[in-house]
Tab-separated table of C-alpha atoms in Angstrom:
chain	number	residue	atom	x	y	z
A	1177	MET	CA	7.502	97.490	27.329
A	1178	THR	CA	9.721	94.563	26.240
A	1179	GLN	CA	9.318	93.059	22.626
A	1180	LYS	CA	8.655	89.440	23.175
A	1181	ARG	CA	10.913	87.149	21.067
A	1182	ASN	CA	10.028	83.679	19.510
A	1183	VAL	CA	11.565	80.629	22.053
A	1184	THR	CA	13.965	78.790	19.476
A	1185	LEU	CA	15.499	76.153	19.191
A	1186	LYS	CA	18.870	77.057	21.193
A	1187	ASP	CA	16.504	78.208	24.046
A	1188	VAL	CA	15.867	74.382	23.837
A	1189	SER	CA	19.313	73.141	24.072
A	1190	ALA	CA	20.054	75.617	26.787
A	1191	ALA	CA	17.367	75.052	29.117
A	1192	SER	CA	17.875	70.990	28.714
A	1193	GLY	CA	21.749	71.561	29.128
A	1194	LEU	CA	22.654	69.209	25.796
A	1195	ALA	CA	24.119	70.205	22.748
A	1196	LEU	CA	21.819	71.784	19.829
A	1197	ILE	CA	22.649	69.415	17.461
A	1198	THR	CA	21.365	66.791	19.852
A	1199	VAL	CA	17.970	68.561	20.397
A	1200	SER	CA	17.667	68.872	16.858
A	1201	ARG	CA	18.261	65.134	16.459
A	1202	ALA	CA	16.009	64.312	19.465
A	1203	LEU	CA	12.760	65.977	17.652
A	1204	ARG	CA	13.457	65.148	14.045
A	1205	HIS	CA	14.641	61.489	14.241
A	1206	PRO	CA	14.249	60.371	18.458
A	1207	GLU	CA	14.752	56.595	17.373
A	1208	THR	CA	18.227	57.847	17.086
A	1209	VAL	CA	19.012	59.305	20.918
A	1210	GLN	CA	18.413	56.925	24.001
A	1211	GLU	CA	15.154	57.539	25.731
A	1212	GLU	CA	16.852	59.901	29.084
A	1213	THR	CA	18.185	62.529	26.370
A	1214	ARG	CA	14.361	62.890	24.357
A	1215	GLN	CA	12.805	63.101	27.894
A	1216	LYS	CA	15.352	65.608	28.866
A	1217	VAL	CA	14.035	67.533	25.575
A	1218	LEU	CA	10.621	67.282	25.923
A	1219	LYS	CA	10.848	68.453	29.294
A	1220	ALA	CA	12.810	71.458	28.050
A	1221	ILE	CA	9.918	72.149	25.601
A	1222	ASP	CA	7.599	71.871	28.095
A	1223	ASP	CA	9.006	74.069	30.484
A	1224	ILE	CA	10.015	76.996	27.919
A	1225	GLY	CA	7.225	76.626	25.819
A	1226	TYR	CA	8.941	76.035	22.785
A	1227	VAL	CA	6.789	75.289	19.630
A	1228	PRO	CA	8.848	74.446	15.968
A	1229	ASN	CA	8.314	76.239	13.309
A	1230	LEU	CA	6.622	74.250	11.140
A	1231	MET	CA	6.794	76.652	8.136
A	1232	ALA	CA	10.655	76.375	8.254
A	1233	ARG	CA	10.241	72.803	8.350
A	1234	SER	CA	7.876	72.693	5.604
A	1235	LEU	CA	10.239	74.657	3.215
A	1236	VAL	CA	12.848	71.408	3.662
A	1237	SER	CA	10.567	68.681	3.507
A	1238	ASN	CA	7.697	69.824	1.241
A	1239	ARG	CA	5.182	68.797	3.650
A	1240	SER	CA	3.127	71.369	6.068
A	1241	ASN	CA	1.136	68.600	7.204
A	1242	MET	CA	-1.529	71.028	7.144
A	1243	ILE	CA	-5.070	69.676	5.141
A	1244	GLY	CA	-7.414	72.355	3.960
A	1245	VAL	CA	-11.039	71.921	4.445
A	1246	VAL	CA	-14.363	73.752	3.090
A	1247	VAL	CA	-18.182	73.756	4.694
A	1248	PRO	CA	-20.770	75.613	3.434
A	1249	ILE	CA	-22.373	76.239	7.293
A	1250	LEU	CA	-21.493	74.910	10.846
A	1251	THR	CA	-25.024	75.864	12.377
A	1252	SER	CA	-25.841	72.283	10.898
A	1253	SER	CA	-24.606	68.996	13.098
A	1254	LEU	CA	-24.705	67.298	9.341
A	1255	PHE	CA	-21.100	69.332	8.459
A	1256	ALA	CA	-20.059	69.788	12.472
A	1257	ASP	CA	-19.965	65.406	11.605
A	1258	PHE	CA	-18.533	65.300	8.375
A	1259	ALA	CA	-15.629	67.934	9.884
A	1260	GLN	CA	-15.039	65.525	12.758
A	1261	GLY	CA	-14.756	62.648	10.739
A	1262	ALA	CA	-12.115	64.131	8.970
A	1263	GLU	CA	-10.032	65.484	11.733
A	1264	THR	CA	-10.228	62.054	13.461
A	1265	VAL	CA	-8.127	60.257	10.710
A	1266	LEU	CA	-6.226	63.632	9.892
A	1267	LYS	CA	-4.867	63.335	13.741
A	1268	GLN	CA	-4.341	59.887	13.667
A	1269	ALA	CA	-1.507	60.645	10.491
A	1270	ASN	CA	-0.490	63.846	12.468
A	1271	LEU	CA	-1.984	65.449	9.918
A	1272	GLN	CA	-3.694	69.329	11.228
A	1273	MET	CA	-7.457	70.228	9.945
A	1274	LEU	CA	-7.568	73.681	8.254
A	1275	LEU	CA	-11.107	74.609	8.754
A	1276	GLY	CA	-13.519	77.585	5.850
A	1277	VAL	CA	-16.607	78.049	6.220
A	1278	SER	CA	-18.016	79.364	2.699
A	1279	GLN	CA	-21.373	80.005	3.742
A	1280	ARG	CA	-22.269	78.844	0.092
A	1281	SER	CA	-20.656	81.616	-1.507
A	1282	ASN	CA	-18.357	80.662	-4.729
A	1283	ASP	CA	-16.730	84.000	-3.931
A	1284	GLN	CA	-15.412	82.536	-0.045
A	1285	GLU	CA	-14.649	79.504	-0.889
A	1286	ALA	CA	-12.214	80.302	-3.328
A	1287	GLU	CA	-10.359	82.809	-0.753
A	1288	ALA	CA	-10.608	79.492	1.696
A	1289	VAL	CA	-8.926	77.980	-1.065
A	1290	ARG	CA	-6.285	80.438	-1.831
A	1291	THR	CA	-5.357	80.905	2.038
A	1292	PHE	CA	-4.869	76.871	1.842
A	1293	ILE	CA	-2.633	76.972	-0.736
A	1294	ALA	CA	-0.879	79.963	0.530
A	1295	ARG	CA	0.070	78.135	3.585
A	1296	GLN	CA	1.001	75.264	1.654
A	1297	ALA	CA	-1.475	73.129	2.470
A	1298	ASP	CA	-0.662	69.618	1.636
A	1299	ALA	CA	-4.236	68.600	0.143
A	1300	ILE	CA	-7.651	70.225	-0.142
A	1301	ILE	CA	-11.555	68.621	0.554
A	1302	VAL	CA	-14.118	71.028	-0.521
A	1303	THR	CA	-17.929	70.583	-0.447
A	1304	GLY	CA	-19.515	70.010	-3.600
A	1305	PHE	CA	-18.896	70.235	-7.461
A	1306	THR	CA	-20.169	74.031	-7.337
A	1307	HIS	CA	-17.069	76.429	-8.109
A	1308	SER	CA	-16.386	79.834	-9.422
A	1309	LYS	CA	-14.175	80.133	-12.125
A	1310	ALA	CA	-11.680	81.593	-10.057
A	1311	CYS	CA	-12.038	78.898	-7.596
A	1312	ARG	CA	-11.685	75.811	-10.347
A	1313	LYS	CA	-8.488	77.529	-11.718
A	1314	LEU	CA	-7.003	77.533	-8.115
A	1315	LEU	CA	-7.350	73.716	-7.952
A	1316	GLN	CA	-6.670	72.698	-11.016
A	1317	ALA	CA	-3.414	74.219	-10.537
A	1318	PHE	CA	-2.721	72.666	-7.025
A	1319	ASP	CA	-0.195	69.939	-7.004
A	1320	GLY	CA	-1.745	68.142	-3.782
A	1321	PRO	CA	-4.696	65.861	-3.981
A	1322	ILE	CA	-8.710	67.606	-4.093
A	1323	VAL	CA	-11.481	65.843	-2.865
A	1324	GLU	CA	-14.992	66.884	-3.494
A	1325	THR	CA	-17.569	65.893	-0.781
A	1326	TRP	CA	-21.452	65.776	-0.548
A	1327	ASN	CA	-22.163	64.240	-3.706
A	1328	LEU	CA	-21.057	62.150	-6.813
A	1329	ARG	CA	-20.371	63.617	-10.327
A	1330	PRO	CA	-18.672	62.621	-13.205
A	1331	GLU	CA	-17.007	66.536	-13.612
A	1332	ALA	CA	-14.786	65.366	-10.828
A	1333	LEU	CA	-11.501	67.507	-10.319
A	1334	ASP	CA	-9.669	64.444	-8.711
A	1335	ILE	CA	-11.066	62.396	-5.623
A	1336	SER	CA	-14.965	62.384	-5.074
A	1337	VAL	CA	-16.524	60.930	-1.558
A	1338	GLY	CA	-19.991	61.001	-1.087
A	1339	TYR	CA	-23.718	59.882	-2.182
A	1340	SER	CA	-26.172	60.220	-5.242
A	1341	ASN	CA	-28.183	63.340	-4.064
A	1342	PHE	CA	-29.774	62.346	-7.423
A	1343	ASP	CA	-30.630	58.625	-6.252
A	1344	ALA	CA	-31.419	59.902	-2.788
A	1345	SER	CA	-34.292	62.125	-4.040
A	1346	VAL	CA	-35.510	59.028	-6.680
A	1347	ALA	CA	-35.998	56.992	-3.678
A	1348	MET	CA	-37.307	59.256	-1.229
A	1349	THR	CA	-40.299	60.248	-4.341
A	1350	GLN	CA	-40.624	56.236	-4.948
A	1351	TYR	CA	-41.581	55.485	-1.477
A	1352	LEU	CA	-44.378	58.420	-1.586
A	1353	ILE	CA	-45.635	57.051	-4.131
A	1354	ALA	CA	-46.129	53.674	-3.609
A	1355	LYS	CA	-47.399	54.732	0.241
A	1356	GLY	CA	-50.349	56.029	-2.258
A	1357	TYR	CA	-49.567	60.056	-1.966
A	1358	ARG	CA	-51.587	61.405	-4.759
A	1359	ASN	CA	-50.649	65.427	-4.269
A	1360	ILE	CA	-46.656	65.690	-3.412
A	1361	ALA	CA	-45.241	68.726	-3.165
A	1362	THR	CA	-41.270	69.280	-2.677
A	1363	VAL	CA	-39.272	71.717	-0.963
A	1364	GLY	CA	-36.088	72.369	-1.372
A	1365	GLY	CA	-32.952	75.069	-0.688
A	1366	ALA	CA	-31.751	77.637	-2.539
A	1367	PHE	CA	-30.392	76.249	-5.720
A	1368	GLU	CA	-27.442	78.717	-6.188
A	1369	ASN	CA	-24.022	77.566	-5.194
A	1370	ASN	CA	-25.175	74.129	-4.199
A	1371	ASP	CA	-25.247	70.933	-7.057
A	1372	GLN	CA	-27.384	69.094	-4.409
A	1373	ALA	CA	-30.036	70.814	-4.287
A	1374	ALA	CA	-30.124	71.170	-8.021
A	1375	ASP	CA	-29.437	67.348	-8.017
A	1376	ARG	CA	-32.211	66.467	-5.655
A	1377	GLN	CA	-34.721	68.479	-7.190
A	1378	ALA	CA	-33.883	67.139	-10.121
A	1379	GLY	CA	-34.354	63.431	-8.912
A	1380	PHE	CA	-37.903	64.344	-7.489
A	1381	LEU	CA	-38.970	65.512	-10.898
A	1382	HIS	CA	-37.623	62.352	-12.455
A	1383	ALA	CA	-39.178	59.927	-10.271
A	1384	MET	CA	-42.137	61.845	-10.822
A	1385	LYS	CA	-42.207	61.636	-14.424
A	1386	MET	CA	-41.342	58.291	-14.410
A	1387	ALA	CA	-44.632	57.270	-12.360
A	1388	GLY	CA	-46.361	59.679	-14.931
A	1389	ARG	CA	-47.175	62.427	-12.613
A	1390	SER	CA	-47.398	65.864	-13.552
A	1391	VAL	CA	-46.029	68.509	-11.102
A	1392	PRO	CA	-47.565	71.808	-10.902
A	1393	GLN	CA	-45.252	74.769	-10.372
A	1394	GLU	CA	-47.061	75.472	-7.244
A	1395	ASN	CA	-45.703	72.182	-5.792
A	1396	ILE	CA	-42.042	73.334	-5.907
A	1397	LEU	CA	-41.120	75.300	-3.369
A	1398	ALA	CA	-37.416	76.369	-2.114
A	1399	VAL	CA	-36.640	78.306	1.165
A	1400	PRO	CA	-33.500	80.551	1.789
A	1401	ASN	CA	-29.995	79.532	2.665
A	1402	PRO	CA	-29.192	78.674	5.059
A	1403	THR	CA	-32.229	76.631	5.963
A	1404	THR	CA	-33.836	77.293	9.250
A	1405	ILE	CA	-36.833	75.660	11.477
A	1406	GLU	CA	-38.855	78.654	11.173
A	1407	SER	CA	-38.873	78.689	7.750
A	1408	GLY	CA	-40.616	75.150	7.369
A	1409	GLY	CA	-43.441	75.779	10.026
A	1410	ALA	CA	-44.353	78.832	7.687
A	1411	LEU	CA	-44.448	77.174	4.879
A	1412	ILE	CA	-46.378	74.242	5.449
A	1413	MET	CA	-49.246	76.329	7.032
A	1414	ALA	CA	-49.223	77.987	4.073
A	1415	LEU	CA	-49.670	75.084	1.962
A	1416	LEU	CA	-52.522	73.723	4.376
A	1417	ALA	CA	-54.199	76.849	3.662
A	1418	ARG	CA	-54.662	76.197	-0.196
A	1419	PRO	CA	-58.247	75.150	-1.514
A	1420	ASP	CA	-56.340	72.006	-2.332
A	1421	PRO	CA	-53.447	71.547	-0.410
A	1422	PRO	CA	-51.080	68.425	-1.135
A	1423	ASP	CA	-51.245	65.323	1.179
A	1424	ALA	CA	-47.344	64.523	1.089
A	1425	VAL	CA	-44.159	67.387	1.194
A	1426	PHE	CA	-40.867	65.828	0.766
A	1427	PHE	CA	-38.317	68.196	2.548
A	1428	GLN	CA	-35.286	68.768	0.545
A	1429	ALA	CA	-33.019	69.385	3.607
A	1430	GLU	CA	-34.175	68.259	7.367
A	1431	LEU	CA	-33.859	71.634	9.018
A	1432	PRO	CA	-37.136	73.138	7.554
A	1433	ALA	CA	-39.152	69.568	7.997
A	1434	GLN	CA	-38.665	69.823	11.604
A	1435	GLY	CA	-39.892	73.137	11.253
A	1436	ALA	CA	-42.916	71.691	9.419
A	1437	MET	CA	-43.555	68.766	11.739
A	1438	MET	CA	-43.881	71.396	15.112
A	1439	ALA	CA	-46.165	73.936	13.212
A	1440	CYS	CA	-48.488	70.815	12.535
A	1441	LEU	CA	-48.062	69.356	16.385
A	1442	SER	CA	-48.827	73.059	17.689
A	1443	ALA	CA	-51.593	73.619	15.184
A	1444	GLY	CA	-53.345	70.160	15.842
A	1445	VAL	CA	-52.839	69.090	11.988
A	1446	ARG	CA	-52.520	65.599	12.370
A	1447	VAL	CA	-48.970	63.953	10.617
A	1448	PRO	CA	-49.578	61.732	8.516
A	1449	GLU	CA	-52.794	61.790	8.676
A	1450	ASP	CA	-53.594	65.186	7.469
A	1451	ILE	CA	-50.311	65.640	5.859
A	1452	ALA	CA	-47.442	63.339	5.626
A	1453	ILE	CA	-44.053	65.182	5.760
A	1454	ALA	CA	-40.212	63.788	4.596
A	1455	GLY	CA	-37.164	64.943	5.476
A	1456	PHE	CA	-33.392	65.311	4.081
A	1457	GLY	CA	-30.494	64.640	6.556
A	1458	ASP	CA	-31.707	63.025	9.194
A	1459	LEU	CA	-30.368	64.829	12.280
A	1460	SER	CA	-30.300	63.213	15.617
A	1461	ILE	CA	-33.590	64.549	16.846
A	1462	SER	CA	-35.658	63.526	14.039
A	1463	ARG	CA	-36.179	60.169	15.221
A	1464	LEU	CA	-37.283	61.589	18.805
A	1465	LEU	CA	-40.118	63.699	17.575
A	1466	PRO	CA	-43.412	62.644	19.209
A	1467	VAL	CA	-43.911	62.013	15.071
A	1468	PRO	CA	-40.508	60.781	14.295
A	1469	MET	CA	-39.477	61.852	10.753
A	1470	THR	CA	-39.480	59.703	7.245
A	1471	THR	CA	-36.211	60.359	5.677
A	1472	ILE	CA	-32.956	60.224	4.018
A	1473	LYS	CA	-29.853	59.305	6.418
A	1474	ILE	CA	-26.784	60.994	5.395
A	1475	HIS	CA	-23.447	59.319	6.926
A	1476	ALA	CA	-21.889	63.040	7.036
A	1477	SER	CA	-19.090	61.506	9.470
A	1478	GLN	CA	-17.950	58.499	7.282
A	1479	ILE	CA	-17.700	61.010	4.200
A	1480	GLY	CA	-15.329	63.191	6.317
A	1481	HIS	CA	-13.643	59.667	7.146
A	1482	ARG	CA	-13.396	58.571	4.087
A	1483	ALA	CA	-12.070	61.432	2.307
A	1484	SER	CA	-9.326	62.161	4.887
A	1485	GLU	CA	-8.360	58.261	4.139
A	1486	MET	CA	-7.955	58.897	0.293
A	1487	ILE	CA	-5.969	61.895	1.266
A	1488	VAL	CA	-3.721	60.454	3.440
A	1489	LYS	CA	-2.805	57.166	0.963
A	1490	ARG	CA	-2.353	59.500	-1.964
A	1491	LEU	CA	-0.125	61.379	0.187
A	1492	ASN	CA	1.569	58.100	1.365
A	1493	GLY	CA	2.005	57.111	-2.408
A	1494	GLU	CA	-0.875	55.504	-3.010
A	1495	THR	CA	-1.773	56.186	-6.153
A	1496	ASP	CA	-3.684	52.425	-7.217
A	1497	GLN	CA	-6.762	53.357	-5.099
A	1498	PRO	CA	-10.139	54.264	-6.980
A	1499	LEU	CA	-11.031	57.900	-7.333
A	1500	VAL	CA	-14.535	57.811	-6.380
A	1501	SER	CA	-16.079	56.415	-2.982
A	1502	ASP	CA	-19.771	55.890	-2.713
A	1503	VAL	CA	-20.841	56.208	1.141
A	1504	ASP	CA	-24.371	55.390	-0.002
A	1505	PHE	CA	-27.509	56.925	1.555
A	1506	GLU	CA	-30.406	54.988	3.881
A	1507	LEU	CA	-33.945	55.353	3.535
A	1508	MET	CA	-35.540	55.191	7.117
A	1509	ILE	CA	-39.181	54.664	7.138
A	1510	ARG	CA	-40.995	56.028	10.208
A	1511	LYS	CA	-44.405	57.148	11.283
A	1512	SER	CA	-44.572	61.089	9.724
A	1513	ALA	CA	-44.819	59.564	5.998
């Protein structure tokens, strides 16, 4: 078998019939050559399948034009929307996104960050503020922009873009209290490696305390990460089987809230008459359920969009921009609560 070799700029020169220096100038500084010449070069590139060696170019320019993004999961449409929002801005700036998935593992996050740095990424976007010591060292030593997203905390390494999970949880809890619900349970995700889940639970407990409400331990529950629709259905059936079931359940993740709703409807449990259900995330199906979901709307795409905008500005030398960007949240009041 004949070993294949990479197509080079010399091959483009031969295919186009132009001098090597002309081809190089047409690619690096197209404004300095005639349009007819540039079109010849582009046609030759298309004909022979030439791809520039970006790593070699980055050694000269000190830029790779690659941005590393770490998300916890891709099974949630929220993180897909977040990545899409980031990619839209990066594409317009001729930057490419490298995507890593941590599965809520600090070790996997650190490995993704290490890979981005090894590939000379110009900037890194991560989800949340919970990092291993190894990952934090890597990020602190990294000389490009770093954006921590999906939460707001004072200990940001560099730039932060997101919303206050604490405040969002307080807002929903205060709403449920104001509606007259007396026995409110809360269901969070696993709190390990998840500062967003921890802040949501803290917000719930704070709002209950400020209202003079005690929260029995059995009303604080968690479902495993990654959260699923099935976990919510099983959990709410167990709650309803109690001698004194709650009259409202605040799910601090949307998928189990949807599962709880479907389980109630299947079992003939009336929502919100028998039990109220509130979620967190506002996935697209939530407003289309037979009983539309009261929930917290997260502007996922806007978080990605804003994070990338701030990176582009920093890479372009704009150093006077704010380091914190609050995209806020919305309380979506619907029939389920």
